[in-house]
Structures are given as C-alpha cells and as structure tokens.
CSV table of N, CA and C in Angstrom, one decimal:
chain,number,residue,atom,x,y,z
A,1,UNK,N,171.4,107.8,61.3
A,1,UNK,CA,170.6,108.8,61.6
A,1,UNK,C,169.9,108.5,62.9
A,2,UNK,N,170.0,109.4,63.9
A,2,UNK,CA,169.4,109.1,65.2
A,2,UNK,C,168.0,109.7,65.2
A,3,UNK,N,167.1,108.9,65.6
A,3,UNK,CA,165.7,109.4,65.6
A,3,UNK,C,165.2,109.3,67.1
A,4,UNK,N,164.5,110.3,67.5
A,4,UNK,CA,163.9,110.3,68.8
A,4,UNK,C,162.4,110.5,68.6
A,5,UNK,N,161.8,109.9,69.5
A,5,UNK,CA,160.3,110.0,69.5
A,5,UNK,C,159.9,111.1,70.5
A,6,UNK,N,158.9,111.8,70.1
A,6,UNK,CA,158.4,112.8,71.0
A,6,UNK,C,157.7,112.1,72.1
A,7,UNK,N,157.8,112.7,73.3
A,7,UNK,CA,157.1,112.1,74.4
A,7,UNK,C,155.6,112.0,74.2
A,8,UNK,N,155.1,111.0,74.7
A,8,UNK,CA,153.6,110.8,74.5
A,8,UNK,C,152.9,111.8,75.5
A,9,UNK,N,151.9,112.4,74.9
A,9,UNK,CA,151.2,113.4,75.8
A,9,UNK,C,150.6,112.7,77.0
A,10,UNK,N,150.5,113.4,78.1
A,10,UNK,CA,149.9,112.8,79.3
A,10,UNK,C,148.5,112.5,79.1
A,11,UNK,N,148.1,111.4,79.6
A,11,UNK,CA,146.6,111.1,79.4
A,11,UNK,C,145.8,111.9,80.4
A,12,UNK,N,144.8,112.5,79.8
A,12,UNK,CA,143.9,113.3,80.6
A,12,UNK,C,142.7,112.5,81.0
A,13,UNK,N,142.3,112.7,82.2
A,13,UNK,CA,141.1,112.0,82.6
A,13,UNK,C,140.0,113.1,82.7
A,14,UNK,N,138.9,112.7,82.3
A,14,UNK,CA,137.8,113.7,82.2
A,14,UNK,C,137.5,114.2,83.7
A,15,UNK,N,137.3,115.5,83.8
A,15,UNK,CA,136.9,115.9,85.2
A,15,UNK,C,135.7,115.3,85.6
A,16,UNK,N,135.7,114.9,86.9
A,16,UNK,CA,134.5,114.3,87.4
A,16,UNK,C,133.5,115.4,87.9
A,17,UNK,N,132.3,115.2,87.6
A,17,UNK,CA,131.3,116.1,88.0
A,17,UNK,C,130.5,115.5,89.1
A,18,UNK,N,130.2,116.4,90.1
A,18,UNK,CA,129.4,115.9,91.2
A,18,UNK,C,128.0,115.7,90.7
A,19,UNK,N,127.3,114.8,91.3
A,19,UNK,CA,125.9,114.6,90.9
A,19,UNK,C,125.1,115.8,91.3
A,20,UNK,N,124.1,116.1,90.5
A,20,UNK,CA,123.3,117.3,90.9
A,20,UNK,C,122.5,117.0,92.2
A,21,UNK,N,122.2,118.0,93.0
A,21,UNK,CA,121.5,117.8,94.2
A,21,UNK,C,120.1,117.2,94.0
A,22,UNK,N,119.6,116.6,95.0
A,22,UNK,CA,118.3,116.0,95.0
A,22,UNK,C,117.3,117.1,95.4
A,23,UNK,N,116.0,116.9,95.0
A,23,UNK,CA,115.0,117.9,95.3
A,23,UNK,C,114.8,117.9,96.8
A,24,UNK,N,115.1,116.9,97.5
A,24,UNK,CA,114.9,116.9,99.0
A,24,UNK,C,115.9,117.8,99.6
A,25,UNK,N,117.0,118.2,98.9
A,25,UNK,CA,118.0,119.1,99.4
A,25,UNK,C,117.6,120.5,99.3
A,26,UNK,N,116.7,120.8,98.4
A,26,UNK,CA,116.4,122.2,98.1
A,26,UNK,C,114.9,122.6,98.2
A,27,UNK,N,114.1,121.6,98.6
A,27,UNK,CA,112.6,121.8,98.7
A,27,UNK,C,112.3,122.7,99.9
A,28,UNK,N,111.1,123.2,99.9
A,28,UNK,CA,110.5,123.9,101.0
A,28,UNK,C,109.8,123.0,101.9
A,29,UNK,N,109.9,123.1,103.2
A,29,UNK,CA,109.1,122.2,104.1
A,29,UNK,C,109.2,122.9,105.4
A,30,UNK,N,108.4,122.5,106.4
A,30,UNK,CA,107.4,121.5,106.3
A,30,UNK,C,106.2,122.0,105.4
A,31,UNK,N,105.5,121.0,105.0
A,31,UNK,CA,104.4,121.2,104.1
A,31,UNK,C,103.2,122.0,104.7
A,32,UNK,N,102.7,123.0,104.0
A,32,UNK,CA,101.5,123.7,104.5
A,32,UNK,C,100.4,123.2,103.5
A,33,UNK,N,99.3,122.7,104.0
A,33,UNK,CA,98.3,122.1,103.1
A,33,UNK,C,96.9,122.4,103.6
A,34,UNK,N,96.0,122.3,102.6
A,34,UNK,CA,94.6,122.3,102.8
A,34,UNK,C,94.0,121.0,102.4
A,35,UNK,N,92.9,120.7,102.8
A,35,UNK,CA,92.2,119.4,102.4
A,35,UNK,C,91.5,119.6,101.1
A,36,UNK,N,91.2,118.6,100.4
A,36,UNK,CA,90.5,118.7,99.1
A,36,UNK,C,89.1,119.3,99.3
A,37,UNK,N,88.5,119.1,100.5
A,37,UNK,CA,87.2,119.6,100.7
A,37,UNK,C,87.1,121.1,101.1
A,38,UNK,N,88.3,121.6,101.5
A,38,UNK,CA,88.3,123.1,101.8
A,38,UNK,C,88.1,123.9,100.6
A,39,UNK,N,87.4,125.1,100.8
A,39,UNK,CA,87.2,125.9,99.7
A,39,UNK,C,88.4,126.8,99.4
A,40,UNK,N,88.3,127.4,98.2
A,40,UNK,CA,89.5,128.3,97.8
A,40,UNK,C,89.6,129.5,98.7
A,41,UNK,N,88.6,130.0,99.3
A,41,UNK,CA,88.7,131.1,100.2
A,41,UNK,C,89.6,130.7,101.4
A,42,UNK,N,89.5,129.5,101.9
A,42,UNK,CA,90.3,129.0,103.0
A,42,UNK,C,91.8,128.9,102.4
A,43,UNK,N,91.9,128.4,101.2
A,43,UNK,CA,93.3,128.2,100.6
A,43,UNK,C,93.9,129.6,100.5
A,44,UNK,N,93.1,130.6,100.0
A,44,UNK,CA,93.7,131.9,99.8
A,44,UNK,C,94.1,132.5,101.1
A,45,UNK,N,93.3,132.3,102.1
A,45,UNK,CA,93.6,132.8,103.5
A,45,UNK,C,94.9,132.2,104.0
A,46,UNK,N,95.1,130.9,103.8
A,46,UNK,CA,96.3,130.3,104.2
A,46,UNK,C,97.5,130.8,103.5
A,47,UNK,N,97.4,131.0,102.1
A,47,UNK,CA,98.5,131.5,101.3
A,47,UNK,C,98.9,132.9,101.8
A,48,UNK,N,97.9,133.8,101.9
A,48,UNK,CA,98.2,135.1,102.3
A,48,UNK,C,98.8,135.2,103.7
A,49,UNK,N,98.2,134.5,104.6
A,49,UNK,CA,98.7,134.5,106.0
A,49,UNK,C,100.2,134.0,106.1
A,50,UNK,N,100.5,133.0,105.3
A,50,UNK,CA,101.8,132.4,105.4
A,50,UNK,C,102.8,132.9,104.3
A,51,UNK,N,102.3,133.8,103.4
A,51,UNK,CA,103.2,134.3,102.4
A,51,UNK,C,103.6,133.3,101.4
A,52,UNK,N,102.7,132.4,101.0
A,52,UNK,CA,103.0,131.3,100.1
A,52,UNK,C,102.5,131.6,98.7
A,53,UNK,N,103.2,131.1,97.7
A,53,UNK,CA,102.7,131.1,96.3
A,53,UNK,C,102.1,129.8,95.9
A,54,UNK,N,102.4,128.7,96.7
A,54,UNK,CA,101.9,127.3,96.4
A,54,UNK,C,101.4,126.7,97.7
A,55,UNK,N,100.4,125.9,97.5
A,55,UNK,CA,99.8,125.2,98.7
A,55,UNK,C,99.5,123.8,98.3
A,56,UNK,N,99.9,122.8,99.1
A,56,UNK,CA,99.7,121.4,98.8
A,56,UNK,C,98.2,121.1,99.2
A,57,UNK,N,97.6,120.3,98.4
A,57,UNK,CA,96.2,119.9,98.7
A,57,UNK,C,96.3,118.4,99.0
A,58,UNK,N,95.7,118.0,100.2
A,58,UNK,CA,95.8,116.7,100.6
A,58,UNK,C,94.4,116.1,100.8
A,59,UNK,N,94.3,114.7,100.9
A,59,UNK,CA,93.1,114.0,101.2
A,59,UNK,C,93.6,112.8,102.1
A,60,UNK,N,93.1,112.9,103.3
A,60,UNK,CA,93.5,111.8,104.2
A,60,UNK,C,95.0,111.7,104.5
A,61,UNK,N,95.7,112.8,104.5
A,61,UNK,CA,97.1,112.9,104.8
A,61,UNK,C,98.0,112.5,103.6
A,62,UNK,N,97.4,112.2,102.5
A,62,UNK,CA,98.1,111.9,101.2
A,62,UNK,C,98.0,113.1,100.3
A,63,UNK,N,99.1,113.4,99.5
A,63,UNK,CA,99.1,114.5,98.6
A,63,UNK,C,98.1,114.2,97.5
A,64,UNK,N,97.3,115.2,97.2
A,64,UNK,CA,96.3,115.1,96.1
A,64,UNK,C,96.7,116.0,94.9
A,65,UNK,N,97.3,117.1,95.2
A,65,UNK,CA,97.7,118.1,94.1
A,65,UNK,C,98.3,119.3,94.7
A,66,UNK,N,98.4,120.3,93.9
A,66,UNK,CA,99.0,121.6,94.4
A,66,UNK,C,98.2,122.8,93.8
A,67,UNK,N,98.0,123.8,94.6
A,67,UNK,CA,97.4,125.0,94.1
A,67,UNK,C,98.4,126.1,94.1
A,68,UNK,N,98.3,127.0,93.1
A,68,UNK,CA,99.2,128.1,93.0
A,68,UNK,C,98.3,129.4,93.2
A,69,UNK,N,99.0,130.5,93.6
A,69,UNK,CA,98.3,131.7,93.8
A,69,UNK,C,97.6,132.1,92.5
A,70,UNK,N,98.1,131.7,91.3
A,70,UNK,CA,97.5,132.0,90.1
A,70,UNK,C,96.2,131.3,89.9
A,71,UNK,N,96.2,130.0,90.4
A,71,UNK,CA,94.9,129.2,90.3
A,71,UNK,C,93.8,130.0,91.0
A,72,UNK,N,94.1,130.4,92.2
A,72,UNK,CA,93.2,131.1,93.1
A,72,UNK,C,92.7,132.4,92.4
A,73,UNK,N,93.7,133.2,91.9
A,73,UNK,CA,93.4,134.5,91.3
A,73,UNK,C,92.6,134.3,90.0
A,74,UNK,N,92.8,133.2,89.3
A,74,UNK,CA,92.0,133.0,88.1
A,74,UNK,C,90.5,132.7,88.4
A,75,UNK,N,90.3,131.9,89.5
A,75,UNK,CA,89.0,131.6,89.9
A,75,UNK,C,88.3,132.9,90.4
A,76,UNK,N,89.0,133.7,91.2
A,76,UNK,CA,88.5,135.0,91.7
A,76,UNK,C,88.1,135.9,90.5
A,77,UNK,N,89.0,136.0,89.5
A,77,UNK,CA,88.7,136.9,88.4
A,77,UNK,C,87.4,136.5,87.6
A,78,UNK,N,87.2,135.2,87.5
A,78,UNK,CA,86.0,134.7,86.8
A,78,UNK,C,84.7,134.9,87.7
A,79,UNK,N,84.9,134.7,89.0
A,79,UNK,CA,83.7,134.7,89.9
A,79,UNK,C,84.2,134.8,91.3
A,80,UNK,N,84.2,136.0,91.9
A,80,UNK,CA,84.8,136.2,93.2
A,80,UNK,C,84.0,135.4,94.3
A,81,UNK,N,82.8,135.1,94.1
A,81,UNK,CA,82.0,134.3,95.0
A,81,UNK,C,82.5,132.8,94.9
A,82,UNK,N,83.0,132.5,93.7
A,82,UNK,CA,83.5,131.1,93.5
A,82,UNK,C,84.5,130.7,94.5
A,83,UNK,N,85.3,131.6,95.1
A,83,UNK,CA,86.3,131.2,96.1
A,83,UNK,C,85.6,130.5,97.3
A,84,UNK,N,84.4,130.8,97.6
A,84,UNK,CA,83.7,130.2,98.7
A,84,UNK,C,83.0,128.9,98.3
A,85,UNK,N,82.7,128.8,97.0
A,85,UNK,CA,81.9,127.7,96.5
A,85,UNK,C,82.7,126.6,95.9
A,86,UNK,N,84.0,126.9,95.5
A,86,UNK,CA,84.8,125.9,94.8
A,86,UNK,C,85.7,125.2,95.7
A,87,UNK,N,85.8,123.9,95.7
A,87,UNK,CA,86.7,123.1,96.6
A,87,UNK,C,88.1,123.1,96.0
A,88,UNK,N,89.1,123.1,96.9
A,88,UNK,CA,90.5,123.1,96.5
A,88,UNK,C,90.8,121.8,95.7
A,89,UNK,N,90.3,120.7,96.0
A,89,UNK,CA,90.5,119.5,95.3
A,89,UNK,C,90.1,119.5,93.8
A,90,UNK,N,89.1,120.4,93.5
A,90,UNK,CA,88.7,120.5,92.1
A,90,UNK,C,89.6,121.4,91.3
A,91,UNK,N,90.3,122.3,92.0
A,91,UNK,CA,91.1,123.3,91.3
A,91,UNK,C,92.6,122.9,91.2
A,92,UNK,N,93.1,122.0,92.1
A,92,UNK,CA,94.5,121.7,92.2
A,92,UNK,C,95.0,121.0,90.9
A,93,UNK,N,96.2,121.3,90.6
A,93,UNK,CA,96.9,120.6,89.4
A,93,UNK,C,96.8,119.1,89.6
A,94,UNK,N,96.6,118.4,88.5
A,94,UNK,CA,96.5,116.9,88.6
A,94,UNK,C,97.6,116.3,89.4
A,95,UNK,N,97.2,115.4,90.3
A,95,UNK,CA,98.2,114.8,91.3
A,95,UNK,C,99.4,114.1,90.7
A,96,UNK,N,99.2,113.1,89.9
A,96,UNK,CA,100.3,112.3,89.4
A,96,UNK,C,101.4,113.1,88.7
A,97,UNK,N,100.9,114.1,88.0
A,97,UNK,CA,101.8,115.0,87.2
A,97,UNK,C,102.8,115.8,88.0
A,98,UNK,N,102.3,116.3,89.1
A,98,UNK,CA,103.1,117.2,89.9
A,98,UNK,C,103.8,116.6,91.1
A,99,UNK,N,103.9,115.3,91.2
A,99,UNK,CA,104.6,114.7,92.3
A,99,UNK,C,106.0,114.2,91.9
A,100,UNK,N,106.9,114.3,92.8
A,100,UNK,CA,108.3,113.8,92.7
A,100,UNK,C,108.7,113.0,93.9
A,101,UNK,N,109.6,112.1,93.7
A,101,UNK,CA,110.2,111.4,94.8
A,101,UNK,C,111.3,112.3,95.4
A,102,UNK,N,111.6,112.2,96.7
A,102,UNK,CA,112.7,113.1,97.2
A,102,UNK,C,114.0,112.8,96.7
A,103,UNK,N,114.2,111.6,96.0
A,103,UNK,CA,115.5,111.3,95.5
A,103,UNK,C,115.7,111.8,94.0
A,104,UNK,N,114.7,112.4,93.5
A,104,UNK,CA,114.8,113.0,92.1
A,104,UNK,C,115.8,114.1,92.1
A,105,UNK,N,116.7,114.1,91.1
A,105,UNK,CA,117.7,115.2,91.0
A,105,UNK,C,117.0,116.4,90.4
A,106,UNK,N,117.7,117.6,90.7
A,106,UNK,CA,117.1,118.8,90.4
A,106,UNK,C,117.0,119.0,88.9
A,107,UNK,N,117.9,118.4,88.1
A,107,UNK,CA,117.8,118.5,86.6
A,107,UNK,C,116.5,117.9,86.1
A,108,UNK,N,116.2,116.7,86.6
A,108,UNK,CA,115.0,116.0,86.2
A,108,UNK,C,113.8,116.8,86.6
A,109,UNK,N,113.8,117.4,87.8
A,109,UNK,CA,112.7,118.2,88.3
A,109,UNK,C,112.5,119.4,87.4
A,110,UNK,N,113.6,120.0,87.0
A,110,UNK,CA,113.5,121.2,86.1
A,110,UNK,C,112.9,120.8,84.7
A,111,UNK,N,113.3,119.6,84.2
A,111,UNK,CA,112.8,119.1,82.9
A,111,UNK,C,111.3,118.9,83.1
A,112,UNK,N,110.9,118.3,84.2
A,112,UNK,CA,109.5,118.0,84.4
A,112,UNK,C,108.7,119.2,84.5
A,113,UNK,N,109.2,120.2,85.2
A,113,UNK,CA,108.4,121.5,85.3
A,113,UNK,C,108.3,122.1,83.9
A,114,UNK,N,109.3,122.1,83.1
A,114,UNK,CA,109.2,122.7,81.8
A,114,UNK,C,108.2,122.0,80.9
A,115,UNK,N,108.3,120.6,81.0
A,115,UNK,CA,107.4,119.8,80.2
A,115,UNK,C,105.9,120.1,80.6
A,116,UNK,N,105.6,120.2,81.8
A,116,UNK,CA,104.3,120.4,82.3
A,116,UNK,C,103.8,121.9,82.3
A,117,UNK,N,104.8,122.8,82.2
A,117,UNK,CA,104.5,124.2,82.2
A,117,UNK,C,104.0,124.7,83.6
A,118,UNK,N,104.6,124.1,84.6
A,118,UNK,CA,104.3,124.5,86.0
A,118,UNK,C,105.6,125.1,86.6
A,119,UNK,N,105.3,125.8,87.8
A,119,UNK,CA,106.5,126.4,88.5
A,119,UNK,C,106.7,125.8,89.8
A,120,UNK,N,106.0,124.7,90.1
A,120,UNK,CA,106.2,124.0,91.4
A,120,UNK,C,105.8,122.5,91.3
A,121,UNK,N,106.5,121.7,92.1
A,121,UNK,CA,106.1,120.3,92.2
A,121,UNK,C,106.1,119.9,93.6
A,122,UNK,N,105.3,118.9,94.0
A,122,UNK,CA,105.2,118.4,95.3
A,122,UNK,C,106.1,117.2,95.5
A,123,UNK,N,106.9,117.2,96.5
A,123,UNK,CA,107.8,116.1,96.8
A,123,UNK,C,107.1,115.2,97.8
A,124,UNK,N,106.9,113.9,97.4
A,124,UNK,CA,106.1,113.0,98.2
A,124,UNK,C,106.9,111.8,98.6
A,125,UNK,N,106.6,111.2,99.8
A,125,UNK,CA,107.1,110.0,100.3
A,125,UNK,C,106.5,108.8,99.5
A,126,UNK,N,107.0,107.6,99.6
A,126,UNK,CA,106.5,106.5,98.9
A,126,UNK,C,105.0,106.2,99.4
A,127,UNK,N,104.7,106.7,100.6
A,127,UNK,CA,103.3,106.5,101.1
A,127,UNK,C,102.3,107.5,100.6
A,128,UNK,N,102.8,108.5,99.8
A,128,UNK,CA,102.0,109.5,99.3
A,128,UNK,C,101.9,110.7,100.2
A,129,UNK,N,102.5,110.7,101.3
A,129,UNK,CA,102.5,111.8,102.2
A,129,UNK,C,103.4,112.9,101.7
A,130,UNK,N,102.9,114.2,101.7
A,130,UNK,CA,103.7,115.3,101.1
A,130,UNK,C,104.9,115.6,102.1
A,131,UNK,N,106.1,115.8,101.5
A,131,UNK,CA,107.3,116.1,102.3
A,131,UNK,C,107.7,117.6,102.1
A,132,UNK,N,107.4,118.1,100.9
A,132,UNK,CA,107.8,119.5,100.7
A,132,UNK,C,107.3,119.9,99.3
A,133,UNK,N,107.7,121.1,98.9
A,133,UNK,CA,107.5,121.7,97.6
A,133,UNK,C,108.8,122.2,97.0
A,134,UNK,N,109.0,121.9,95.8
A,134,UNK,CA,110.2,122.4,95.1
A,134,UNK,C,109.7,123.4,94.0
A,135,UNK,N,110.2,124.6,93.9
A,135,UNK,CA,109.8,125.6,93.0
A,135,UNK,C,110.8,126.0,92.0
A,136,UNK,N,110.4,126.7,90.9
A,136,UNK,CA,111.4,127.2,90.0
A,136,UNK,C,112.4,128.1,90.6
A,137,UNK,N,112.0,128.8,91.7
A,137,UNK,CA,112.9,129.7,92.4
A,137,UNK,C,114.0,128.8,93.1
A,138,UNK,N,113.6,127.7,93.7
A,138,UNK,CA,114.6,126.8,94.3
A,138,UNK,C,115.6,126.3,93.3
A,139,UNK,N,115.1,126.0,92.1
A,139,UNK,CA,116.0,125.4,91.0
A,139,UNK,C,116.9,126.5,90.5
A,140,UNK,N,116.4,127.7,90.4
A,140,UNK,CA,117.3,128.9,90.0
A,140,UNK,C,118.4,129.1,91.0
A,141,UNK,N,118.1,128.9,92.3
A,141,UNK,CA,119.1,129.0,93.3
A,141,UNK,C,120.2,128.0,93.1
A,142,UNK,N,119.9,126.8,92.8
A,142,UNK,CA,120.9,125.7,92.6
A,142,UNK,C,121.7,126.1,91.4
A,143,UNK,N,121.1,126.6,90.3
A,143,UNK,CA,121.8,127.0,89.1
A,143,UNK,C,122.8,128.1,89.4
A,144,UNK,N,122.4,129.1,90.1
A,144,UNK,CA,123.3,130.2,90.5
A,144,UNK,C,124.5,129.7,91.2
A,145,UNK,N,124.3,128.8,92.2
A,145,UNK,CA,125.4,128.2,92.9
A,145,UNK,C,126.4,127.5,92.0
A,146,UNK,N,125.8,126.6,91.1
A,146,UNK,CA,126.6,125.9,90.2
A,146,UNK,C,127.4,126.8,89.3
A,147,UNK,N,126.8,127.8,88.8
A,147,UNK,CA,127.5,128.7,87.9
A,147,UNK,C,128.6,129.4,88.6
A,148,UNK,N,128.4,129.9,89.8
A,148,UNK,CA,129.5,130.5,90.6
A,148,UNK,C,130.6,129.6,90.9
A,149,UNK,N,130.3,128.3,91.1
A,149,UNK,CA,131.3,127.4,91.5
A,149,UNK,C,132.2,127.1,90.3
A,150,UNK,N,131.7,127.2,89.1
A,150,UNK,CA,132.5,126.9,87.9
A,150,UNK,C,133.0,128.1,87.2
A,151,UNK,N,132.8,129.3,87.8
A,151,UNK,CA,133.3,130.5,87.1
A,151,UNK,C,134.7,130.8,87.5
C-alpha cells in the first residue's frame, strides 16, 4: 500500500504592526502659555483670542500645569469676579499628572487621559519646558487614520 503524506501547511508569520505614533507626531505646538501668576481673566482672553480649548501654565519657562476652557467656565459660573482674582497656577490641573514625554506613544497617552479623566496632556522636554499639547481630538484623528488603513 502506497501512502503519501499531505504537504505541510506553509508557515505563517504574524503580520508585523507598525509601532503607534508618538505624541510628538500629533501634538499641537508651539505652546501658548500663561504664567502661574496671571489671573484667569488673562487666561480666558488668550484662549478666546487664539481659539484654544487648553492653555499651558508655566512658571519660569517650565510647565506647571494645564487649564481647560471648562476650568475657566467653572470658575466664572461660581464667581464671575473670580476670573480677575484667581491665579492660573491655582486652577491648573496638577502638573505631574498631566505631563508626558515626547516619546510617549499615543496609546499610552490615551490610557493616561482615560485614567485621569482629562482631555489633554502637556508634552514636556526633559528640562520641563513645554513642547506642545496632545488632546483627545488628536488621538481620535490617529485612530481614524489607523482604522481607514486597516479597512
């Protein structure tokens, strides 16, 4: 009796996936900032003039935190005069939580935003100087491109 063996299936290699982009590839820059000592009225004016939803707060050229338009609106709702009396540095989101290295990948940034319940993070250099802002909108743009590429 003659027996033949079936050909062995071709070995498949797992498709390689490109590494996700870094936040430095998708962030907004150059940084628009106010100083920690500036009041929220000044911050609101800068946001409205520049059409920004987020504003970096700095002290001595180093990132201190980030303000959102919602932070300013919440202060205004509680006390409209408070915008002139409250300093940006006291209202900004806590510094260490909202900072990322420019080499952080967008997936890690998205996870961090979700954990913190924020919609923007400040990208900082090793010196603490702000380089840009990455937002949920930036990350959705990356997601849309990735989905289209794999469709």
